[in-house]
Structure formats: C-alpha cells, structure tokens
Amino acid sequence: METAGERAGANRSFWERTVPKLWTTPLKQDITADVCVIGAGIAGVTTAYLVARDNRSVVLIDDGPVGGGMTGRTTAHLVNAIDDRYIDIENFLGEEYARLTAESHTAAIDCAEEIVREHKIECDFERVDGYLFLPPGGSVTELMEELEAIHRAGLVAVERVDSLPNTKIQSDAVLRFPRQAQFHPLKFLNGVAGAFIDSGGKIFTGTHAASVKDDDGVKIETAGGHAITAKAAVIATNCPINDRLVIHSKQAPYATYAICLRVTRPVEHALFWDTAETAADEDQEIGPVPYHYVRYARDEQGEVLIVGGEDHKTGQAEDCEQRFSKLERWARDRFPSLGGITDHWSGQVMEPVDGVAYIGRNPGDKQVYVVTGDSGNGITHGILGGKLITDLIAGRKNAWVKLYDPSRKTLKPRVLADYIAENANVAAQFRDYITPGSAKSVDGIRAGEGAVLRDGVKKIATYRDENGNLHAFSAICPHLGCIVRWDSCEKTWDCPCHGSRFDALGRVLNGPAISNLERAEIPG
Ligand SMILES: Cc1cc2nc3c(=O)[nH]c(=O)nc-3n(C[C@H](O)[C@H](O)[C@H](O)COP(=O)(O)OP(=O)(O)OC[C@H]3O[C@@H](n4cnc5c(N)ncnc54)[C@H](O)[C@@H]3O)c2cc1C
Ligand code: FES
C-alpha cells in the first residue's frame, strides 16, 4: 500500500510554506519497544517525547512526515480559553470538571513553554493576551455568566475590558484572557522530534499502521509487512484508526478554513475569538456554527494575520471558495492595514458531543490508548494528552483521568440531543447510495478535478489528473461504507460520516479509515 504524501490537502498552510517537514526513513524490519506511538502530530510527538523521558523505549511511526496531518494545518492558539464555554462544561460534567479543564489546558501551555525553554527550540513561542468578543446580536448577559463560570473554574485573572487592541471590532462586552500563547507548530514539532531522537527515541516516517491488536501486549502491523511489538500503544492519528464505532459515534468531524493576510504596519500580537457559535446556536439544526479565530504570525517578509472559521460538517458543503471569500471580507471589515492574501487552506477538527476530548485507555482495550476529540483546542489537548497518557502508562495517579475518559457517557439532555442529531446526520448520508452521481460522465470532469459517478448500482470516485489521465476508485469509504465526496479546494475525497479523508489518488489521509479507497474500473 502506498503511503500518504507531504501534507493532508492540496493547499499549503502558512506553516508548510515557511518550514520544511521532517522525514526520517520507513520501518524496514520487525522491532520491539516499550511503547509504540502511531501518528506524528502534536499529540503523538509530545506523547512520544514525554514517555521517553519517563525512561521507556519508544517508537513513533507516521505514514507521512512529522506534522503532515492537522498539526501542519492548524492556527496554533495555545489557550485555556477553550472553544466550548465553561458554563456548558459545568452544566454537562459539573463544576469540578470545569476546574480540571482549565487546569489541564493551562498546564499544557506551561508544558510547551518548558519544553521550548529546555531545548532552546526556536519556534516563535510567545505569551499573548486573548480576547473573547461578541458577534453582532451576541448576548452581554451570557458573556457575563460565562465570566462567572470562568472564575469558578479557577481562571480568576480573566477580566472584562472595554475594547480590543488594534482592531475595528465593536463589541458590547469583551473578556481578556492573560497568558495565552502561540507558536509556529512545525518549528515546535521538529524541535521536539529532534529532542526525542536525541534521547534515544526512534521515528519512522512513511510507515503506515495497517492493524493494531491488543492481546497480551500490543502488536502493530505496518503496510510494509513489518511488526512492532510493544507493551503499550498510543493511537495519536487525530481520528482513531483502531475503533469501529464507540468513539466515532460520540464525536463529529468539522471542516474549518484559514486565510493569511499580509499586515502592512507593526502590530502587537494577540489572539481574538468571537462567540458566534453560542450566539447562533439555536438557529442551527446540528452542531457548532461558523465562528472566527484570529492571530498574528511573522515570516521573512514581515507580519501576517491568520483568520480562521467558516466551519461545516466534513464532506457536507461544496462552496469552499466562497468560505475563503467570506473570511477575507470578515477580516478586512475588522482589522486595519491588511495587504494581500499570502496563504489559504483548510483542515478538520473532531468535535466531541460534550465539548471535552477523549484521552486515555481505548474502550475495551488494556494497553491501547487514544487521543482524539480535539475540537478547536487540539494543540493543548495533544500536549495535555501526552502528559496524561505518560502517567497512565506509568501507573501514576492523574486527576484528569475521569474528565477525559474515552469511555465516559454524558446523559445531560443537550448532550444527548446533540448525540442523536449527529448520528441521525450520519445515517442520512446513506441516501447517497440511491442518488445520482455529482457528474453524468467522465466527460464532465475537468483536469485536476474529481466527481462521484454512478455506474449501475455502484458509485465510482473518479479523478482526472493534470495530464488528463483518469483514476477511478470505489466511492465506498472503507470505514463503515458511506459514500465519499470530492473537495475541490483540497483535492481530496472526504467521507461525510466520521471524517475519513483520502487524497485524489485514493490514499487514506485521515482515520478512522485505515486503508485506501479500492481501485475500480473507469466508468464507461
Ligand atoms: C484550520 C485549523 C485551525 C486550528 N486551530 C487550532 C488552534 O488555534 N488551536 C488549537 O489548539 N487547535 C487548533 N486546531 C486543531 C488542531 O490543529 C488539531 O486538533 C491538532 O493539530 C491535531 O493533532 P493530532 O496530533 O491529534 O493529529 P494530526 O496532526 O493530524 O496527526 C495525526 C498523524 O497521524 C498520522 N496517521 C494517520 N493514520 C495513520 C496510520 N494508519 N498509520 C500511520 N500514521 C497515521 C497522520 O499522517 C498524521 O501525521 C485547528 C485545526 C485546523 C484544521
Ligand atoms: S468515516 Fe466512517 S464511514 Fe467513512
């Protein structure tokens, strides 16, 4: 099986443009270790590094390079100002869990800072203030109730302020979160991966995990035909590749978009987020609605502003170009001194039904651990996941175990309603079996584009490459059989059910699918 390439989409992120990815060699023999970590994004690299520091032998594999997944496509706000509201965490899970949420994300930012300092990693890490503001029509009362919940969670330095620095944004109320942080995610990842290798850890890139078995120790088989035998395994593939349904029915994949604009005068770095999700929640059928997240960064030419948002359920929208345009309009209306767009890209996040990630022992397994349900806080979730799993493997107590337990069930009515709505949405995607294709014939597919064609009872994902050659695959997702759809911006086949994504040539990029789309005859 061919392994995935340099990145998880055709568009290159700002980070991917400014720093090369780290490739090592693929695994070429059977190997044993105390712990095998699968996936070299923020969760996998930090976990491998922290477990190795605990005096265990660790092997880290990835089917692409280090940082070829969502960590290469993030915007890298490191925050305890989580995407979901503290008041909701209180309602769903209780006050103590809201406190532990704040504590764990704060600890993740501190952990990143310590690693940067200890290894002198030049990754543009900086502490910055973050500002949470209201979109037009947003409720001041709700934001003030949120501030009280934030204080109950222990973040007592968060305060109401009158305005946002260096923007044209008008908001009736603003919260300032001190001591948030930002970094260049690929510079950080490459630095931590280097420190891991220096401490004796092994990284094999271009190495696809084809199966994971938990049976008196763990055995991982690679697509290249080699076995890794370990006492424990950590599945850090963003969306777990070892679980059929338990976790996938409790989280939903959302595509999210980012653009980067040149800033034409010096600026003070800060983070900005609106509360659009909560303001517009009631108008939406399911799940989160588009909101915005903003930061600054720097390349050799100077400052840039990175604006993200316009989320939708993966595979369930066909207007990606318009979403980039909407982000641009939104940014130009609110931020001064903006020049041209330098980069644009998209990726996806996994939204857990109760707002808290799933990190810990995989349901039903003894020695297999997962980190998933990252939502828009996957950077801090990945780092705190590394700390938590290191403790679990060592048999040490950790106060966050129950909060992040992947087996937990949350029975609060709003969580159950979201759970039912998300799973009904998945069931509804099976109607694609009886609908026509997205093009009538291969003649309707332009070079560099793809379409799902109907061929009798079958649906065929058909791609015409830049040279005009056609490539055809079964459109049935190898995870649980939904029909994939073409993403014309990233040139990927996206599954609308649980987040599997495949490149134009059918190679799997994101779990839960663990194998490629099956090759098929070109429809006549
Ligand atoms: C546009 C955007 C903006 C975001 N902004 C923020 C933000 O500001 N702050 C924040 O905290 N979070 C943010 N997020 C979320 C965050 O970036 C992600 O949650 C996080 O990077 C996920 O890290 P990860 O290590 O879990 O997964 P990934 O980085 O995706 O790493 C998983 C790795 O697993 C590998 N893999 C998969 N399957 C296999 C297999 N079978 N065998 C071997 N390897 C495999 C992949 O190649 C990949 O490298 C954002 C996400 C996006 C898309
Ligand atoms: S991701 Fe589950 S069916 Fe495709």
Short mmCIF file of N, CA and C in Angstrom, two decimals, residues 364-517:
data_model
loop_
_atom_site.label_atom_id
_atom_site.label_comp_id
_atom_site.label_asym_id
_atom_site.label_seq_id
_atom_site.Cartn_x
_atom_site.Cartn_y
_atom_site.Cartn_z
N GLY A 364 -12.51 -0.91 25.89
CA GLY A 364 -12.41 -2.35 25.58
C GLY A 364 -10.98 -2.86 25.50
N ASP A 365 -9.99 -1.98 25.50
CA ASP A 365 -8.58 -2.42 25.40
C ASP A 365 -7.87 -2.31 26.75
N LYS A 366 -6.74 -3.05 26.86
CA LYS A 366 -5.96 -2.97 28.11
C LYS A 366 -4.78 -2.02 27.97
N GLN A 367 -4.09 -2.11 26.85
CA GLN A 367 -2.83 -1.37 26.71
C GLN A 367 -2.80 -0.46 25.49
N VAL A 368 -3.98 -0.16 24.98
CA VAL A 368 -4.03 0.77 23.84
C VAL A 368 -4.70 2.06 24.32
N TYR A 369 -4.05 3.17 24.03
CA TYR A 369 -4.53 4.49 24.48
C TYR A 369 -4.85 5.34 23.25
N VAL A 370 -5.80 6.28 23.40
CA VAL A 370 -6.14 7.16 22.27
C VAL A 370 -6.11 8.62 22.71
N VAL A 371 -5.85 9.49 21.76
CA VAL A 371 -6.01 10.94 21.95
C VAL A 371 -6.86 11.43 20.79
N THR A 372 -8.09 11.87 21.07
CA THR A 372 -8.94 12.36 19.98
C THR A 372 -10.00 13.30 20.55
N GLY A 373 -10.94 13.74 19.70
CA GLY A 373 -11.97 14.68 20.16
C GLY A 373 -11.36 16.03 20.45
N ASP A 374 -10.38 16.41 19.62
CA ASP A 374 -9.55 17.57 19.91
C ASP A 374 -10.29 18.90 19.87
N SER A 375 -11.35 19.00 19.05
CA SER A 375 -12.06 20.24 18.75
C SER A 375 -11.06 21.34 18.35
N GLY A 376 -11.43 22.60 18.49
CA GLY A 376 -10.51 23.66 18.09
C GLY A 376 -9.39 23.87 19.10
N ASN A 377 -9.26 22.98 20.06
CA ASN A 377 -8.19 23.09 21.06
C ASN A 377 -7.24 21.89 20.99
N GLY A 378 -7.04 21.40 19.77
CA GLY A 378 -6.25 20.18 19.62
C GLY A 378 -4.79 20.32 20.00
N ILE A 379 -4.26 21.55 19.97
CA ILE A 379 -2.85 21.71 20.32
C ILE A 379 -2.68 21.48 21.83
N THR A 380 -3.49 22.17 22.64
CA THR A 380 -3.37 21.94 24.09
C THR A 380 -3.88 20.54 24.46
N HIS A 381 -4.95 20.07 23.78
CA HIS A 381 -5.41 18.70 24.06
C HIS A 381 -4.29 17.69 23.76
N GLY A 382 -3.56 17.91 22.66
CA GLY A 382 -2.49 16.98 22.30
C GLY A 382 -1.39 16.97 23.36
N ILE A 383 -1.04 18.16 23.85
CA ILE A 383 0.05 18.24 24.83
C ILE A 383 -0.40 17.68 26.19
N LEU A 384 -1.60 18.07 26.63
CA LEU A 384 -2.06 17.53 27.92
C LEU A 384 -2.32 16.03 27.79
N GLY A 385 -2.68 15.59 26.56
CA GLY A 385 -2.86 14.16 26.31
C GLY A 385 -1.54 13.42 26.52
N GLY A 386 -0.45 14.02 26.08
CA GLY A 386 0.86 13.41 26.28
C GLY A 386 1.17 13.25 27.75
N LYS A 387 0.84 14.27 28.54
CA LYS A 387 1.11 14.20 29.99
C LYS A 387 0.23 13.12 30.63
N LEU A 388 -1.04 13.11 30.25
CA LEU A 388 -1.99 12.17 30.87
C LEU A 388 -1.62 10.72 30.52
N ILE A 389 -1.34 10.47 29.25
CA ILE A 389 -1.04 9.09 28.84
C ILE A 389 0.30 8.61 29.41
N THR A 390 1.25 9.51 29.54
CA THR A 390 2.53 9.14 30.18
C THR A 390 2.25 8.64 31.60
N ASP A 391 1.38 9.32 32.34
CA ASP A 391 1.04 8.89 33.69
C ASP A 391 0.28 7.56 33.68
N LEU A 392 -0.66 7.41 32.74
CA LEU A 392 -1.43 6.16 32.69
C LEU A 392 -0.51 4.97 32.42
N ILE A 393 0.42 5.14 31.48
CA ILE A 393 1.35 4.04 31.15
C ILE A 393 2.22 3.70 32.36
N ALA A 394 2.59 4.75 33.10
CA ALA A 394 3.46 4.52 34.28
C ALA A 394 2.67 4.04 35.49
N GLY A 395 1.34 4.04 35.40
CA GLY A 395 0.52 3.63 36.55
C GLY A 395 0.47 4.71 37.63
N ARG A 396 0.75 5.96 37.24
CA ARG A 396 0.71 7.06 38.22
C ARG A 396 -0.68 7.69 38.26
N LYS A 397 -1.03 8.23 39.42
CA LYS A 397 -2.31 8.92 39.55
C LYS A 397 -2.30 10.20 38.73
N ASN A 398 -3.44 10.54 38.14
CA ASN A 398 -3.56 11.82 37.42
C ASN A 398 -5.01 12.27 37.58
N ALA A 399 -5.17 13.49 38.04
CA ALA A 399 -6.52 14.00 38.36
C ALA A 399 -7.40 14.16 37.13
N TRP A 400 -6.81 14.11 35.93
CA TRP A 400 -7.60 14.39 34.72
C TRP A 400 -8.19 13.11 34.10
N VAL A 401 -7.87 11.93 34.68
CA VAL A 401 -8.23 10.66 34.03
C VAL A 401 -9.73 10.57 33.73
N LYS A 402 -10.56 10.85 34.74
CA LYS A 402 -12.01 10.67 34.55
C LYS A 402 -12.59 11.71 33.61
N LEU A 403 -12.08 12.94 33.71
CA LEU A 403 -12.59 14.01 32.84
C LEU A 403 -12.46 13.61 31.37
N TYR A 404 -11.29 13.07 31.00
CA TYR A 404 -11.02 12.80 29.59
C TYR A 404 -11.30 11.34 29.19
N ASP A 405 -11.82 10.53 30.12
CA ASP A 405 -12.01 9.10 29.88
C ASP A 405 -12.77 8.84 28.56
N PRO A 406 -12.16 8.15 27.58
CA PRO A 406 -12.86 7.90 26.30
C PRO A 406 -14.12 7.04 26.47
N SER A 407 -14.27 6.34 27.61
CA SER A 407 -15.46 5.50 27.80
C SER A 407 -16.61 6.26 28.43
N ARG A 408 -16.41 7.54 28.79
CA ARG A 408 -17.47 8.23 29.54
C ARG A 408 -18.73 8.42 28.69
N LYS A 409 -19.85 8.44 29.42
CA LYS A 409 -21.13 8.75 28.75
C LYS A 409 -21.70 9.95 29.46
N THR A 410 -22.19 10.93 28.72
CA THR A 410 -22.77 12.13 29.33
C THR A 410 -24.26 12.12 29.01
N LEU A 411 -25.08 12.04 30.07
CA LEU A 411 -26.51 11.83 29.84
C LEU A 411 -27.34 13.11 29.94
N LYS A 412 -26.69 14.26 29.99
CA LYS A 412 -27.44 15.52 30.07
C LYS A 412 -28.27 15.70 28.79
N PRO A 413 -29.50 16.25 28.90
CA PRO A 413 -30.39 16.32 27.72
C PRO A 413 -29.76 16.99 26.50
N ARG A 414 -29.00 18.11 26.69
CA ARG A 414 -28.47 18.78 25.49
C ARG A 414 -27.38 17.95 24.82
N VAL A 415 -26.61 17.22 25.64
CA VAL A 415 -25.56 16.37 25.06
C VAL A 415 -26.22 15.21 24.31
N LEU A 416 -27.26 14.61 24.94
CA LEU A 416 -27.96 13.50 24.28
C LEU A 416 -28.59 13.97 22.97
N ALA A 417 -29.17 15.18 23.01
CA ALA A 417 -29.82 15.71 21.79
C ALA A 417 -28.78 15.88 20.69
N ASP A 418 -27.59 16.40 21.02
CA ASP A 418 -26.53 16.56 20.02
C ASP A 418 -26.07 15.19 19.51
N TYR A 419 -25.96 14.23 20.45
CA TYR A 419 -25.53 12.87 20.09
C TYR A 419 -26.50 12.28 19.07
N ILE A 420 -27.80 12.43 19.35
CA ILE A 420 -28.82 11.86 18.46
C ILE A 420 -28.79 12.60 17.11
N ALA A 421 -28.68 13.92 17.16
CA ALA A 421 -28.68 14.70 15.90
C ALA A 421 -27.47 14.34 15.04
N GLU A 422 -26.29 14.22 15.65
CA GLU A 422 -25.09 13.91 14.87
C GLU A 422 -25.20 12.51 14.25
N ASN A 423 -25.73 11.54 15.02
CA ASN A 423 -25.82 10.18 14.49
C ASN A 423 -26.93 10.06 13.45
N ALA A 424 -28.00 10.86 13.61
CA ALA A 424 -29.05 10.88 12.58
C ALA A 424 -28.48 11.47 11.30
N ASN A 425 -27.61 12.48 11.46
CA ASN A 425 -26.98 13.09 10.30
C ASN A 425 -26.11 12.05 9.57
N VAL A 426 -25.39 11.22 10.34
CA VAL A 426 -24.57 10.17 9.71
C VAL A 426 -25.47 9.20 8.96
N ALA A 427 -26.58 8.76 9.61
CA ALA A 427 -27.49 7.80 8.97
C ALA A 427 -28.03 8.39 7.66
N ALA A 428 -28.31 9.69 7.68
CA ALA A 428 -28.89 10.33 6.49
C ALA A 428 -27.93 10.30 5.30
N GLN A 429 -26.61 10.19 5.57
CA GLN A 429 -25.65 10.20 4.46
C GLN A 429 -25.77 8.95 3.59
N PHE A 430 -26.41 7.89 4.13
CA PHE A 430 -26.53 6.65 3.34
C PHE A 430 -27.51 6.80 2.18
N ARG A 431 -28.25 7.94 2.15
CA ARG A 431 -29.12 8.18 0.99
C ARG A 431 -28.29 8.33 -0.29
N ASP A 432 -26.99 8.61 -0.14
CA ASP A 432 -26.13 8.76 -1.32
C ASP A 432 -26.10 7.49 -2.17
N TYR A 433 -26.49 6.34 -1.57
CA TYR A 433 -26.49 5.09 -2.34
C TYR A 433 -27.53 5.13 -3.46
N ILE A 434 -28.60 5.97 -3.26
CA ILE A 434 -29.66 5.96 -4.28
C ILE A 434 -29.73 7.26 -5.10
N THR A 435 -28.87 8.22 -4.78
CA THR A 435 -28.91 9.48 -5.53
C THR A 435 -28.06 9.37 -6.80
N PRO A 436 -28.28 10.27 -7.79
CA PRO A 436 -27.40 10.25 -8.98
C PRO A 436 -25.98 10.66 -8.60
N GLY A 437 -25.03 10.52 -9.53
CA GLY A 437 -23.66 10.97 -9.28
C GLY A 437 -23.57 12.49 -9.32
N SER A 438 -22.39 13.04 -8.95
CA SER A 438 -22.23 14.50 -8.98
C SER A 438 -21.86 14.97 -10.39
N ALA A 439 -21.53 14.05 -11.30
CA ALA A 439 -21.39 14.38 -12.73
C ALA A 439 -22.02 13.22 -13.50
N LYS A 440 -22.42 13.50 -14.75
CA LYS A 440 -23.11 12.45 -15.53
C LYS A 440 -22.13 11.44 -16.12
N SER A 441 -20.96 11.96 -16.56
CA SER A 441 -19.98 11.06 -17.19
C SER A 441 -18.58 11.64 -16.99
N VAL A 442 -17.57 10.87 -17.37
CA VAL A 442 -16.19 11.34 -17.20
C VAL A 442 -15.92 12.60 -18.03
N ASP A 443 -16.70 12.79 -19.10
CA ASP A 443 -16.51 13.99 -19.94
C ASP A 443 -16.74 15.27 -19.14
N GLY A 444 -17.55 15.18 -18.09
CA GLY A 444 -17.86 16.37 -17.30
C GLY A 444 -16.79 16.67 -16.25
N ILE A 445 -15.71 15.90 -16.21
CA ILE A 445 -14.68 16.13 -15.18
C ILE A 445 -13.48 16.84 -15.81
N ARG A 446 -13.20 18.05 -15.32
CA ARG A 446 -12.06 18.81 -15.86
C ARG A 446 -10.74 18.31 -15.26
N ALA A 447 -9.62 18.64 -15.91
CA ALA A 447 -8.30 18.24 -15.39
C ALA A 447 -8.12 18.80 -13.97
N GLY A 448 -7.62 17.98 -13.06
CA GLY A 448 -7.40 18.42 -11.67
C GLY A 448 -8.65 18.35 -10.82
N GLU A 449 -9.73 17.80 -11.38
CA GLU A 449 -10.98 17.73 -10.60
C GLU A 449 -11.45 16.28 -10.46
N GLY A 450 -12.39 16.07 -9.54
CA GLY A 450 -12.95 14.74 -9.32
C GLY A 450 -14.46 14.83 -9.24
N ALA A 451 -15.12 13.69 -9.42
CA ALA A 451 -16.57 13.63 -9.26
C ALA A 451 -16.94 12.19 -8.95
N VAL A 452 -18.07 12.04 -8.26
CA VAL A 452 -18.58 10.68 -8.00
C VAL A 452 -19.58 10.36 -9.11
N LEU A 453 -19.31 9.28 -9.86
CA LEU A 453 -20.19 8.90 -10.97
C LEU A 453 -20.99 7.67 -10.61
N ARG A 454 -22.22 7.62 -11.12
CA ARG A 454 -22.99 6.38 -10.92
C ARG A 454 -22.68 5.43 -12.08
N ASP A 455 -22.40 4.14 -11.72
CA ASP A 455 -22.12 3.13 -12.74
C ASP A 455 -23.01 1.92 -12.39
N GLY A 456 -24.24 1.90 -12.90
CA GLY A 456 -25.20 0.86 -12.48
C GLY A 456 -25.53 1.07 -11.02
N VAL A 457 -25.33 0.01 -10.20
CA VAL A 457 -25.63 0.17 -8.76
C VAL A 457 -24.44 0.75 -8.01
N LYS A 458 -23.29 0.89 -8.69
CA LYS A 458 -22.08 1.33 -7.99
C LYS A 458 -21.87 2.84 -8.08
N LYS A 459 -21.13 3.37 -7.11
CA LYS A 459 -20.71 4.76 -7.19
C LYS A 459 -19.18 4.79 -7.28
N ILE A 460 -18.67 5.52 -8.25
CA ILE A 460 -17.23 5.50 -8.54
C ILE A 460 -16.65 6.90 -8.35
N ALA A 461 -15.65 6.99 -7.47
CA ALA A 461 -14.94 8.27 -7.27
C ALA A 461 -13.92 8.38 -8.39
N THR A 462 -14.10 9.36 -9.28
CA THR A 462 -13.28 9.44 -10.49
C THR A 462 -12.51 10.76 -10.51
N TYR A 463 -11.21 10.67 -10.71
CA TYR A 463 -10.35 11.86 -10.69
C TYR A 463 -9.62 11.97 -12.03
N ARG A 464 -9.62 13.18 -12.59
CA ARG A 464 -8.83 13.40 -13.81
C ARG A 464 -7.61 14.22 -13.42
N ASP A 465 -6.41 13.64 -13.60
CA ASP A 465 -5.21 14.37 -13.15
C ASP A 465 -4.87 15.50 -14.12
N GLU A 466 -3.84 16.27 -13.77
CA GLU A 466 -3.50 17.46 -14.56
C GLU A 466 -3.09 17.09 -16.00
N ASN A 467 -2.67 15.82 -16.21
CA ASN A 467 -2.29 15.40 -17.57
C ASN A 467 -3.47 14.82 -18.34
N GLY A 468 -4.65 14.83 -17.69
CA GLY A 468 -5.85 14.33 -18.38
C GLY A 468 -6.13 12.86 -18.14
N ASN A 469 -5.24 12.15 -17.39
CA ASN A 469 -5.47 10.72 -17.14
C ASN A 469 -6.54 10.53 -16.07
N LEU A 470 -7.38 9.52 -16.27
CA LEU A 470 -8.45 9.25 -15.30
C LEU A 470 -8.01 8.20 -14.28
N HIS A 471 -8.45 8.37 -13.03
CA HIS A 471 -8.17 7.40 -11.96
C HIS A 471 -9.51 7.12 -11.28
N ALA A 472 -9.85 5.85 -11.11
CA ALA A 472 -11.19 5.52 -10.57
C ALA A 472 -11.08 4.63 -9.34
N PHE A 473 -11.93 4.91 -8.38
CA PHE A 473 -11.95 4.16 -7.11
C PHE A 473 -13.40 3.92 -6.70
N SER A 474 -13.61 2.86 -5.94
CA SER A 474 -14.94 2.69 -5.33
C SER A 474 -15.16 3.89 -4.41
N ALA A 475 -16.35 4.50 -4.48
CA ALA A 475 -16.63 5.67 -3.62
C ALA A 475 -17.04 5.25 -2.21
N ILE A 476 -17.01 3.93 -1.95
CA ILE A 476 -17.44 3.46 -0.62
C ILE A 476 -16.28 3.60 0.37
N CYS A 477 -16.52 4.36 1.43
CA CYS A 477 -15.49 4.56 2.44
C CYS A 477 -15.21 3.24 3.15
N PRO A 478 -13.93 2.83 3.24
CA PRO A 478 -13.62 1.53 3.85
C PRO A 478 -13.89 1.48 5.35
N HIS A 479 -14.23 2.62 5.98
CA HIS A 479 -14.54 2.55 7.41
C HIS A 479 -15.88 1.85 7.60
N LEU A 480 -17.00 2.52 7.33
CA LEU A 480 -18.30 1.88 7.54
C LEU A 480 -19.23 2.05 6.35
N GLY A 481 -18.66 2.41 5.19
CA GLY A 481 -19.45 2.30 3.96
C GLY A 481 -20.20 3.53 3.50
N CYS A 482 -20.01 4.72 4.07
CA CYS A 482 -20.64 5.91 3.49
C CYS A 482 -19.98 6.22 2.14
N ILE A 483 -20.62 7.08 1.37
CA ILE A 483 -20.09 7.43 0.05
C ILE A 483 -19.27 8.72 0.17
N VAL A 484 -18.02 8.68 -0.31
CA VAL A 484 -17.16 9.88 -0.20
C VAL A 484 -17.60 10.96 -1.18
N ARG A 485 -17.16 12.20 -0.91
CA ARG A 485 -17.48 13.34 -1.80
C ARG A 485 -16.19 14.09 -2.13
N TRP A 486 -16.19 14.77 -3.27
CA TRP A 486 -15.00 15.48 -3.74
C TRP A 486 -14.89 16.85 -3.09
N ASP A 487 -13.71 17.20 -2.57
CA ASP A 487 -13.44 18.53 -2.03
C ASP A 487 -12.57 19.25 -3.07
N SER A 488 -13.17 20.21 -3.77
CA SER A 488 -12.46 20.83 -4.90
C SER A 488 -11.35 21.77 -4.45
N CYS A 489 -11.36 22.21 -3.19
CA CYS A 489 -10.28 23.09 -2.72
C CYS A 489 -9.04 22.30 -2.33
N GLU A 490 -9.22 21.25 -1.56
CA GLU A 490 -8.06 20.49 -1.08
C GLU A 490 -7.74 19.30 -1.97
N LYS A 491 -8.60 19.05 -3.01
CA LYS A 491 -8.42 17.92 -3.93
C LYS A 491 -8.38 16.60 -3.16
N THR A 492 -9.37 16.43 -2.30
CA THR A 492 -9.45 15.20 -1.51
C THR A 492 -10.85 14.61 -1.64
N TRP A 493 -10.95 13.32 -1.32
CA TRP A 493 -12.24 12.64 -1.18
C TRP A 493 -12.56 12.62 0.31
N ASP A 494 -13.66 13.24 0.69
CA ASP A 494 -13.99 13.36 2.12
C ASP A 494 -15.22 12.52 2.44
N CYS A 495 -15.16 11.77 3.52
CA CYS A 495 -16.33 10.99 3.93
C CYS A 495 -17.21 11.85 4.84
N PRO A 496 -18.49 11.99 4.53
CA PRO A 496 -19.36 12.86 5.32
C PRO A 496 -19.78 12.24 6.66
N CYS A 497 -19.31 11.01 6.95
CA CYS A 497 -19.81 10.35 8.16
C CYS A 497 -18.91 10.57 9.39
N HIS A 498 -17.67 10.04 9.37
CA HIS A 498 -16.84 10.13 10.58
C HIS A 498 -15.49 10.77 10.35
N GLY A 499 -15.28 11.38 9.16
CA GLY A 499 -14.06 12.18 8.98
C GLY A 499 -12.94 11.54 8.19
N SER A 500 -13.13 10.34 7.63
CA SER A 500 -12.04 9.78 6.81
C SER A 500 -11.85 10.67 5.59
N ARG A 501 -10.60 10.90 5.22
CA ARG A 501 -10.29 11.69 4.03
C ARG A 501 -9.21 10.95 3.23
N PHE A 502 -9.27 11.08 1.92
CA PHE A 502 -8.36 10.37 1.01
C PHE A 502 -7.84 11.37 0.00
N ASP A 503 -6.59 11.22 -0.45
CA ASP A 503 -6.11 12.16 -1.47
C ASP A 503 -6.74 11.82 -2.81
N ALA A 504 -6.44 12.63 -3.83
CA ALA A 504 -7.10 12.45 -5.14
C ALA A 504 -6.88 11.05 -5.69
N LEU A 505 -5.74 10.42 -5.30
CA LEU A 505 -5.43 9.08 -5.80
C LEU A 505 -5.90 7.99 -4.84
N GLY A 506 -6.83 8.35 -3.95
CA GLY A 506 -7.49 7.36 -3.11
C GLY A 506 -6.72 6.93 -1.87
N ARG A 507 -5.54 7.56 -1.61
CA ARG A 507 -4.72 7.13 -0.45
C ARG A 507 -5.25 7.78 0.82
N VAL A 508 -5.39 6.96 1.87
CA VAL A 508 -6.02 7.46 3.09
C VAL A 508 -5.14 8.52 3.77
N LEU A 509 -5.77 9.64 4.15
CA LEU A 509 -5.07 10.73 4.84
C LEU A 509 -5.47 10.81 6.30
N ASN A 510 -6.76 10.61 6.57
CA ASN A 510 -7.29 10.73 7.94
C ASN A 510 -8.09 9.48 8.28
N GLY A 511 -7.92 8.99 9.52
CA GLY A 511 -8.79 7.93 10.00
C GLY A 511 -10.20 8.46 10.16
N PRO A 512 -11.15 7.63 10.56
CA PRO A 512 -10.96 6.27 11.02
C PRO A 512 -10.60 5.23 9.96
N ALA A 513 -10.75 5.52 8.67
CA ALA A 513 -10.36 4.50 7.67
C ALA A 513 -8.88 4.20 7.85
N ILE A 514 -8.55 2.93 7.68
CA ILE A 514 -7.15 2.53 7.84
C ILE A 514 -6.58 2.09 6.49
N SER A 515 -7.47 1.97 5.48
CA SER A 515 -6.99 1.54 4.16
C SER A 515 -7.46 2.52 3.08
N ASN A 516 -6.85 2.39 1.90
CA ASN A 516 -7.14 3.29 0.79
C ASN A 516 -8.50 2.98 0.17
N LEU A 517 -9.00 3.89 -0.67
CA LEU A 517 -10.18 3.57 -1.48
C LEU A 517 -9.78 2.47 -2.46
#
